[in-house]
XYZ file of C-alpha atoms in Angstrom:
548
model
C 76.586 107.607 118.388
C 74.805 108.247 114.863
C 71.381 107.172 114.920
C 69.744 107.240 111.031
C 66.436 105.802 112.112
C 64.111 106.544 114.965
C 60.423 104.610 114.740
C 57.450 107.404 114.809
C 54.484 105.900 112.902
C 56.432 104.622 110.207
C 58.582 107.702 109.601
C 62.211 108.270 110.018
C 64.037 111.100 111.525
C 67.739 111.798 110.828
C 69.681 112.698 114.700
C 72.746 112.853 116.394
C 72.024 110.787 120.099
C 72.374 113.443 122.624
C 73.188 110.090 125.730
C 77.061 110.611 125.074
C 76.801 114.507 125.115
C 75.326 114.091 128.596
C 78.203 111.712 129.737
C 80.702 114.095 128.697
C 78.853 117.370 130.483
C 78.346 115.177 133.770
C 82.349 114.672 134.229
C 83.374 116.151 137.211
C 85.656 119.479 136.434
C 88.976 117.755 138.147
C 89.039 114.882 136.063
C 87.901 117.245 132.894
C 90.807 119.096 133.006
C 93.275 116.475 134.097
C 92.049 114.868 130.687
C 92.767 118.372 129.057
C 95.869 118.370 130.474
C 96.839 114.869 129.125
C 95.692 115.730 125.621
C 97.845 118.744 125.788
C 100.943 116.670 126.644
C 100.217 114.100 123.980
C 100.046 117.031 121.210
C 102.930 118.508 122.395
C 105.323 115.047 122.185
C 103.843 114.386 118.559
C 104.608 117.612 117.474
C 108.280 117.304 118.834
C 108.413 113.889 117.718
C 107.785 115.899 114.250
C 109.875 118.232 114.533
C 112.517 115.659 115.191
C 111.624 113.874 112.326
C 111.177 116.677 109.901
C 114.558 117.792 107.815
C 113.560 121.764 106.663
C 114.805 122.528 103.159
C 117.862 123.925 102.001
C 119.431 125.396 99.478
C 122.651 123.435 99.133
C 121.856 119.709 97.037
C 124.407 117.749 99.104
C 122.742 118.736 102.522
C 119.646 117.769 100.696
C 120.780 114.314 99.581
C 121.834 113.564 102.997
C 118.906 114.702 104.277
C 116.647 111.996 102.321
C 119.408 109.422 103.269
C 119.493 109.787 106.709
C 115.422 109.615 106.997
C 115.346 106.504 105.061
C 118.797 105.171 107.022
C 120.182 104.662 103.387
C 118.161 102.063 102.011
C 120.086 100.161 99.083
C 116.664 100.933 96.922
C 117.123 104.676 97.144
C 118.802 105.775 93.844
C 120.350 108.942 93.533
C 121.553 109.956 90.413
C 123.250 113.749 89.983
C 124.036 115.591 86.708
C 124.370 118.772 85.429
C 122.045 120.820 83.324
C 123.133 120.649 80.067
C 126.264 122.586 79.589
C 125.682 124.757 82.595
C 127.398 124.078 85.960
C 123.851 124.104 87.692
C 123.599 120.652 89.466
C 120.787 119.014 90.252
C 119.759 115.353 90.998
C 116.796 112.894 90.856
C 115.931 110.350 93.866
C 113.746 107.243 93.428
C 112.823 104.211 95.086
C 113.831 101.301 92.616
C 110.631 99.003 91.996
C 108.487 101.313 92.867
C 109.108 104.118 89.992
C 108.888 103.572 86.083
C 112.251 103.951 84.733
C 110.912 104.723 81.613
C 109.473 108.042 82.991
C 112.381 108.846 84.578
C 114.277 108.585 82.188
C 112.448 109.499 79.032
C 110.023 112.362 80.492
C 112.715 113.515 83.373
C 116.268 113.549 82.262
C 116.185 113.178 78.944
C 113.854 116.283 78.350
C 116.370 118.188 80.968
C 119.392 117.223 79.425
C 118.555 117.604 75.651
C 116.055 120.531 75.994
C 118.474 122.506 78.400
C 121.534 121.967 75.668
C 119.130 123.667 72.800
C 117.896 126.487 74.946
C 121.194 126.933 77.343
C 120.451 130.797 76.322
C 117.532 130.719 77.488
C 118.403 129.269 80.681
C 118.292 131.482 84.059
C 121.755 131.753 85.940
C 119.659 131.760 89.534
C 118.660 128.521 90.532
C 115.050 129.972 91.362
C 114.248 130.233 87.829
C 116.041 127.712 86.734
C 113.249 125.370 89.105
C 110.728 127.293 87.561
C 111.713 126.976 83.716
C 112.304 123.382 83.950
C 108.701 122.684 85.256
C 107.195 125.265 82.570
C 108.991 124.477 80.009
C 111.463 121.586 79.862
C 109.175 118.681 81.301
C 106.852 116.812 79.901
C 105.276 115.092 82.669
C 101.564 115.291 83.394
C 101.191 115.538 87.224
C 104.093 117.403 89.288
C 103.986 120.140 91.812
C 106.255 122.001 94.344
C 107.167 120.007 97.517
C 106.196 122.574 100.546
C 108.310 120.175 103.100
C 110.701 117.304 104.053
C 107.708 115.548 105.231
C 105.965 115.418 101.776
C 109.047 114.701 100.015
C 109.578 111.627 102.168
C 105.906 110.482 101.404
C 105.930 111.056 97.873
C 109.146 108.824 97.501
C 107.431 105.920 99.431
C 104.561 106.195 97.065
C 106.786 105.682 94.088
C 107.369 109.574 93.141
C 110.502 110.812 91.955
C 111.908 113.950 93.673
C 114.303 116.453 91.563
C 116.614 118.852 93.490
C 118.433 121.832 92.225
C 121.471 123.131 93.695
C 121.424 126.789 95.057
C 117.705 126.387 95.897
C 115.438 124.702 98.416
C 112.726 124.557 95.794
C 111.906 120.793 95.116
C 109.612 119.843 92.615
C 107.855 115.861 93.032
C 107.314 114.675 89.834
C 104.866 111.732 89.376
C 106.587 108.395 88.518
C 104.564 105.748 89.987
C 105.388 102.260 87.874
C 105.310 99.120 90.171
C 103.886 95.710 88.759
C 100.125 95.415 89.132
C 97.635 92.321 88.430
C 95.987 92.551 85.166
C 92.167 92.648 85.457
C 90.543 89.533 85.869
C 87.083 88.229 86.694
C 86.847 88.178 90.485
C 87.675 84.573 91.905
C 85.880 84.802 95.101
C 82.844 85.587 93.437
C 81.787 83.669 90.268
C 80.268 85.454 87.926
C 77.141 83.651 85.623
C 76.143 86.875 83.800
C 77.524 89.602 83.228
C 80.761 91.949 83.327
C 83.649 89.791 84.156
C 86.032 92.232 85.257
C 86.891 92.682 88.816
C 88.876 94.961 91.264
C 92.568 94.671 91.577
C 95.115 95.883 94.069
C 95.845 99.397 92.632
C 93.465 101.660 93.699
C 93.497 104.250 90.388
C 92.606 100.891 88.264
C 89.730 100.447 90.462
C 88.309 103.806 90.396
C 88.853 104.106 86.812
C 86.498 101.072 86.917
C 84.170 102.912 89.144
C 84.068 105.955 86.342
C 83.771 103.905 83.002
C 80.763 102.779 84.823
C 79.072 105.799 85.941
C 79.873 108.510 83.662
C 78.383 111.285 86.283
C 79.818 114.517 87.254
C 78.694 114.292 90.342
C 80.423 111.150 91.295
C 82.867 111.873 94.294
C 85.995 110.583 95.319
C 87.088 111.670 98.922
C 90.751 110.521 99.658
C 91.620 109.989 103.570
C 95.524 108.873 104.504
C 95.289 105.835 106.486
C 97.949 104.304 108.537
C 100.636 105.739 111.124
C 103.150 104.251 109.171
C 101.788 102.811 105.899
C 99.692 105.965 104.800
C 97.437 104.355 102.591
C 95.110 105.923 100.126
C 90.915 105.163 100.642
C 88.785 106.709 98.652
C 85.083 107.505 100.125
C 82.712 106.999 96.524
C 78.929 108.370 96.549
C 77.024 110.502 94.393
C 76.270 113.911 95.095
C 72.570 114.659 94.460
C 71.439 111.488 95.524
C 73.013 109.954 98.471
C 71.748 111.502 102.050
C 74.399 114.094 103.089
C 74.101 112.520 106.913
C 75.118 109.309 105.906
C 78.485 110.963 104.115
C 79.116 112.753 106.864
C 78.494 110.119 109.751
C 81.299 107.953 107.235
C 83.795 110.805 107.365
C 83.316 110.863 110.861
C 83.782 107.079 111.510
C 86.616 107.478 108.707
C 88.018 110.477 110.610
C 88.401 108.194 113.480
C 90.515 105.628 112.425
C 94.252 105.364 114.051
C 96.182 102.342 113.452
C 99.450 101.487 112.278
C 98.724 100.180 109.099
C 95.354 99.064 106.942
C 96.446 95.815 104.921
C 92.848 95.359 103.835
C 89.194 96.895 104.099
C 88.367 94.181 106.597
C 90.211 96.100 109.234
C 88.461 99.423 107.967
C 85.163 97.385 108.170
C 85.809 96.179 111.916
C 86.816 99.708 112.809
C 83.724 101.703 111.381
C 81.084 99.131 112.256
C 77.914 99.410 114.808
C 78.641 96.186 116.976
C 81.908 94.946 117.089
C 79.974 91.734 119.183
C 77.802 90.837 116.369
C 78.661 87.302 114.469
C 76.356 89.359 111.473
C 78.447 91.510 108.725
C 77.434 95.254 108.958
C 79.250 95.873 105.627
C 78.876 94.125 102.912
C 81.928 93.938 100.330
C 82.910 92.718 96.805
C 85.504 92.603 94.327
C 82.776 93.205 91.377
C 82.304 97.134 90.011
C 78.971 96.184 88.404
C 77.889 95.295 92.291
C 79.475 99.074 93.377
C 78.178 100.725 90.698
C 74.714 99.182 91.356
C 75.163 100.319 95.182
C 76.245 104.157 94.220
C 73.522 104.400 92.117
C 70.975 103.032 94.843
C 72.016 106.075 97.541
C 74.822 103.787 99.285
C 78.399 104.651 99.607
C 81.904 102.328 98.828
C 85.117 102.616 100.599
C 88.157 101.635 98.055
C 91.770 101.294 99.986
C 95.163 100.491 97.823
C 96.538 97.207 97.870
C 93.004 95.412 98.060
C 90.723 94.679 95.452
C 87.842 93.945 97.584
C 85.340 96.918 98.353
C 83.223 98.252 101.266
C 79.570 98.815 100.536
C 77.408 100.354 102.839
C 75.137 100.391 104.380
C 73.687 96.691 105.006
C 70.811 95.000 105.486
C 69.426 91.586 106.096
C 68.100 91.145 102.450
C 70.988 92.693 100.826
C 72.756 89.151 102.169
C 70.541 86.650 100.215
C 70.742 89.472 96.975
C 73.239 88.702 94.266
C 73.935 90.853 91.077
C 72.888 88.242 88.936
C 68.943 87.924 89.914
C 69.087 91.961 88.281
C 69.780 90.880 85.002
C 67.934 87.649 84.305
C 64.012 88.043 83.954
C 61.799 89.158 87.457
C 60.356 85.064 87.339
C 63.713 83.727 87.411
C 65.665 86.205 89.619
C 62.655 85.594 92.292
C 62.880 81.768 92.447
C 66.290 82.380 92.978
C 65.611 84.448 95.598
C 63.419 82.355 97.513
C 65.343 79.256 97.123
C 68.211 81.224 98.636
C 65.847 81.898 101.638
C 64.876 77.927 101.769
C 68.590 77.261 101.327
C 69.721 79.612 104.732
C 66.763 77.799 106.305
C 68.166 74.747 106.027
C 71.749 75.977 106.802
C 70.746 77.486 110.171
C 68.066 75.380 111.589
C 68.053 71.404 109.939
C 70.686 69.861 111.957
C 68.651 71.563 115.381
C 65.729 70.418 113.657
C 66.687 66.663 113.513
C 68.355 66.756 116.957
C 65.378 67.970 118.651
C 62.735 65.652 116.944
C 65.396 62.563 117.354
C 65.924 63.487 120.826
C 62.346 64.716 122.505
C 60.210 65.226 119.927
C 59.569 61.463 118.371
C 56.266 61.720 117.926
C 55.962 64.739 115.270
C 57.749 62.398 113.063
C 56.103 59.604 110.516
C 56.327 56.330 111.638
C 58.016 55.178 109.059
C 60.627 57.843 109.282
C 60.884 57.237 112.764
C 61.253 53.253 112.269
C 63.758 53.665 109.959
C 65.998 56.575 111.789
C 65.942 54.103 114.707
C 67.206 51.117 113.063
C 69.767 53.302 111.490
C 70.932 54.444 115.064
C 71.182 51.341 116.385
C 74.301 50.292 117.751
C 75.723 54.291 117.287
C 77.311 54.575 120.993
C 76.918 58.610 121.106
C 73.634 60.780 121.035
C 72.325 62.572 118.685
C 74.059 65.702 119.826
C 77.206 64.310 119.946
C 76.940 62.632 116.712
C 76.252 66.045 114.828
C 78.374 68.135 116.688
C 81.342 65.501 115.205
C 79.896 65.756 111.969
C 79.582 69.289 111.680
C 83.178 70.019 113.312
C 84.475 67.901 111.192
C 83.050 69.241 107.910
C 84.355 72.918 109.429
C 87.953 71.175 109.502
C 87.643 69.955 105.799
C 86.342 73.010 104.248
C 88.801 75.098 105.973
C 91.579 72.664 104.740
C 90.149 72.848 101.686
C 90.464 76.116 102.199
C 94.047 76.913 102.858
C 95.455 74.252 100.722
C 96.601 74.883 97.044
C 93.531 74.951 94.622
C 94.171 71.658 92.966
C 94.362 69.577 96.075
C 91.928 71.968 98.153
C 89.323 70.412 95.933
C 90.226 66.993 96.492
C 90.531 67.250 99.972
C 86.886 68.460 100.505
C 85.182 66.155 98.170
C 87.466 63.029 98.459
C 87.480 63.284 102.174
C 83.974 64.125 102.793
C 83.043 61.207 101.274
C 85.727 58.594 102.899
C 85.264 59.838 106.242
C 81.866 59.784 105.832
C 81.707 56.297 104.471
C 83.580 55.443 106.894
C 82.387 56.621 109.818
C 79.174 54.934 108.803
C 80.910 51.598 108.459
C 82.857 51.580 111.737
C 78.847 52.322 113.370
C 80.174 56.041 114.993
C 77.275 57.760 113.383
C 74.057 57.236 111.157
C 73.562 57.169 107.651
C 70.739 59.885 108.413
C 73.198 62.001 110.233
C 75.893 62.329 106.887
C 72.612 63.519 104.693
C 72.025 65.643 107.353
C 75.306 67.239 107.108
C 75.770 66.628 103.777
C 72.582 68.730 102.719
C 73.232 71.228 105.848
C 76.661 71.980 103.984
C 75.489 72.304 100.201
C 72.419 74.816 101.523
C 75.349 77.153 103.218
C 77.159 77.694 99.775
C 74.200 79.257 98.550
C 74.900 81.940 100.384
C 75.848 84.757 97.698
C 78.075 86.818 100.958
C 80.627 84.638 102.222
C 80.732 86.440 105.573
C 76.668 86.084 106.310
C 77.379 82.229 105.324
C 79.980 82.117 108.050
C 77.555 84.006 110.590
C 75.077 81.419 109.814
C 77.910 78.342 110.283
C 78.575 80.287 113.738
C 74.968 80.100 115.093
C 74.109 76.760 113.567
C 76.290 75.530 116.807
C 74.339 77.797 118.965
C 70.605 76.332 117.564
C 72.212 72.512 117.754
C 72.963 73.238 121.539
C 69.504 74.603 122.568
C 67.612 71.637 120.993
C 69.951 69.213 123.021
C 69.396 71.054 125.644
C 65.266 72.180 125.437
C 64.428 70.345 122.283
C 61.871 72.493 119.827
C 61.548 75.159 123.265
C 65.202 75.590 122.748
C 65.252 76.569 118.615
C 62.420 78.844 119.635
C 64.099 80.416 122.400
C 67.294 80.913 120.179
C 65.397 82.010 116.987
C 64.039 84.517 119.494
C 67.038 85.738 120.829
C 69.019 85.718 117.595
C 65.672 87.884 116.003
C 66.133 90.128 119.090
C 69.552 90.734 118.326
C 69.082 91.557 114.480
C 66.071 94.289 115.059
C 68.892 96.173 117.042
C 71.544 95.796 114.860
C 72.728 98.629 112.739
C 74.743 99.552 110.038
C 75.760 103.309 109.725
C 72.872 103.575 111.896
C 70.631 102.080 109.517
C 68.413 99.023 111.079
C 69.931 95.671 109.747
C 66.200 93.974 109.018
C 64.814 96.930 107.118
C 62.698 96.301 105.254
C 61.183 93.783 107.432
C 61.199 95.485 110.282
C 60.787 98.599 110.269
C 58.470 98.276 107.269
C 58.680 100.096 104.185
C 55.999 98.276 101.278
C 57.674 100.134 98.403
C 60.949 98.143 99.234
C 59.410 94.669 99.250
C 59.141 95.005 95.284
C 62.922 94.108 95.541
C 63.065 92.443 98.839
C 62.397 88.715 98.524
C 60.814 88.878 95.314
C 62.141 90.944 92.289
C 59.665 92.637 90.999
C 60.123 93.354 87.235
C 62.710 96.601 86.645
C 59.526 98.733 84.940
C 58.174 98.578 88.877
C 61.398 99.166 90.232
C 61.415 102.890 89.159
C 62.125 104.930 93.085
C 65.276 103.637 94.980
C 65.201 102.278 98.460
C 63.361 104.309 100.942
C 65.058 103.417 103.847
C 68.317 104.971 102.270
C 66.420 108.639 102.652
C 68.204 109.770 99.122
C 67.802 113.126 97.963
C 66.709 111.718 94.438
C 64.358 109.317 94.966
C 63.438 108.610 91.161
C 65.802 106.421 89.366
C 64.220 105.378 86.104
C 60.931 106.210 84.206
C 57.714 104.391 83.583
C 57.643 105.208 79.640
C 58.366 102.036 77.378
């Protein structure tokens, strides 16, 4: 277990925790080597499971071609199309996965170059089919990326990715040439994240899109892409993105560890990667934060942090995370310090309210009538009367319920989504009022409990704070004021030993770094913003200059 921080006097000190090492030593030497013995067995059924499933090469182009049909079972995509080179009697064929090839490339960069270019040098041309492999890639194609297949294995891969594979008779030479044309979304600006000011272009499901997104942004030479396979079955592409030179190196490689690490059978989207390579799995909190924006990523890079792109998503992993990176958005960066701080705070006032008013009002209703002006109390109690529930009863109906309409809202098509959550907010509000099931006090309660949680820039840390609203609402029935205080204790406890990537989740509050709280809470302007985050431990601390 990676530890990044370790509190002495305000320092930190990069380790590896030496408690599992000590587990591992203390096993007793029988059931050491029965687990060797297991792990042995394991390797040796994958690697006949392999061998099984691996074709070796051949010479002959039929044995071939039923080679790559009997792997794939003959799918009624696979298209195999055979020809001869030019005038010659050499044979050779191209395979393809319809849909998920360009035509166009095959047919215009492929055959047509082999066919035509082969008739006007046919002299030229070597008789054994080991040149001939060797001529055609020098000298007869035309298409940028290509390379020698070394087995049946990658041949098999490359077709599922949407590469087309030519075979030559007489040879077991194969050369994968690279076709990949499926349909893509066009770049748009992200819809789960509305953007006020500025770029409006966003991630999309193809992952070379998105890291040519990555690149027009940060024109660096030392920006790194590290490519993992992930998936038993689905093999997916992720890409690891830092910058050399100024991210810490432990970070990288406690992430190509974690990375390392994953085995499932397929990774439809980074929220499984995020669930796999977080601290605590128990923790309502997200430990990674993610985005579909590549001004947000490029920000992040540029900070010390790292991003985890996988094909087939457009949202991306940034991490690591803390507390005040959850109340940050993009935006507050590129309006003027003043404004970007209000912001800011009212986004703290605003998760305030989301976590602790409806707690607040059922404790104060419930044992606590005294703290409240008389007034306010006279008037809350004539609005209760005749309400047959408690107070606790009476929010937790008005809170589930406005969980059932914004998920409806939710999972419904756009255009009635909406009018589902405003529409029916408001009758079954109205209406619950009327028929005397709860108090007018109680639907502005909600009501403003609801709007605070959408101003929540991260989606996930709004539905952490939806998840322990329930939690505060049951300790004030239950203890009244004693009972938020309890909770706010134990939720506090909980977030000064969370981690992400081993960094603590409340830095900078705790522990405390006072060059950090210039962009913290308040945004200082950018002139004082000129060292990145210390808590990150870069290798470059400096990122902009004083000199106006």
């Amino acid at each position: 277990m990676y530890e990044f921080f370790r509190e002495n006097k305000g320092k930190i000190i990069v380790e590896t925790s030496i408690e599992e090492q000590r587990k591992d030593t203390n096993l007793d030497s029988n059931r050491f080597f029965e687990r060797k013995e297991l792990e042995i067995q394991s390797q040796q059924l994958l690697q006949e499971e392999q061998e099984d499933f691996s074709l070796q090469l051949v010479s002959s182009l039929d044995e071939n071609l039923h080679n790559i049909k009997s792997m794939l079972d003959t799918p009624d995509d696979l298209v195999t199309r055979e020809f001869t080179i030019g005038n010659t009697d050499h044979r050779c064929a191209v395979v393809y996965l319809d849909g998920l090839a360009d035509k166009m490339v095959i047919n215009d960069q492929i055959m047509k170059n082999i066919q035509i270019e082969s008739v006007e040098s046919e002299k030229e041309l070597s008789d054994k089919a080991v040149h001939l492999v060797d001529q055609l890639y020098n000298k007869v194609l035309s298409i940028c990326e290509g390379k020698r297949a070394l087995s049946s294995d990658e041949i098999l891969y490359s077709i599922l990715s949407g590469d087309t594979i030519l075979y030559v008779d007489g040879t077991n030479q194969v050369l994968i040439l690279s076709s990949k044309g499926w349909e893509n979304r066009s770049i748009e600006e992200p819809i789960t994240e509305a953007v006020i000011r500025g770029p409006r272009d966003g991630f999309i499901e193809n992952l070379r899109t998105n890291t040519m997104l990555i690149r027009r942004s940060i024109r660096d030479p030392n920006l790194r892409f590290k490519s993992y396979k992930i998936g038993r079955h689905s093999k997916k592409e992720l890409v690891l993105v830092y910058i050399d030179g100024i991210v810490n190196p432990h970070m990288v490689e406690e992430v190509n560890r974690r990375l390392a690490s994953i085995d499932m059978d397929d990774a439809l989207e980074t929220g499984l990667i995020e669930q796999w390579i977080e601290d605590n799995f128990l923790s309502p909190f997200p430990q990674i934060d993610h985005t579909e924006r590549p001004d947000k990523v490029s920000w992040a890079v540029l900070q010390g942090k790292v991003a985890i792109l996988l094909d087939g998503t457009p949202f991306v992993l940034i991490a690591p995370m803390t507390f005040g990176n959850t109340l940050q958005s993009q935006e507050d960066y590129y309006e003027r310090w003043i404004v970007g701080s209000l912001v800011r705070i009212l986004r703290y006032l605003g998760a305030f309210i989301a976590v602790f008013l409806p707690s607040l009002y059922i404790a104060l209703v419930s044992y606590h009538p005294g703290m409240i002006p008389s007034k306010l109390a006279f008037s809350i109690a004539a609005t209760r009367e005749g309400v047959p529930f408690p107070v606790f009863i009476e929010a937790l109906l008005m809170e589930t319920t406005m969980e059932l309409l914004r998920e409806a809202g939710i999972r419904l098509p756009k255009p009635i989504g909406q009018t589902i959550g405003i529409v029916g907010g408001l009758v079954i509000g109205e209406a619950a009022v009327a028929a005397g099931i709860v108090s007018p006090v109680m639907v502005i309660i909600v009501a403003i409990t609801a709007v605070s949680s959408f101003s929540m820039p991260s989606y996930s840390t709004a539905l952490a704070f939806r998840v322990i609203r329930f939690g505060f609402m049951v300790a004030a029935a239950l203890f009244g004021l004693y009972g938020i205080i309890l909770a706010y204790i134990v939720v506090n406890i909980h977030l000064v030993n969370l981690k992400s990537l081993g960094v603590p989740y409340t830095t900078s509050f705790s522990p405390s770094f006072g060059r950090d709280w210039k962009d913290l809470i308040l945004r200082f302007p950018i002139t004082m913003l000129t060292r990145r985050p210390k808590y990150l431990q870069t290798e470059n601390e400096k990122r902009m200059g004083t000199k106006r």
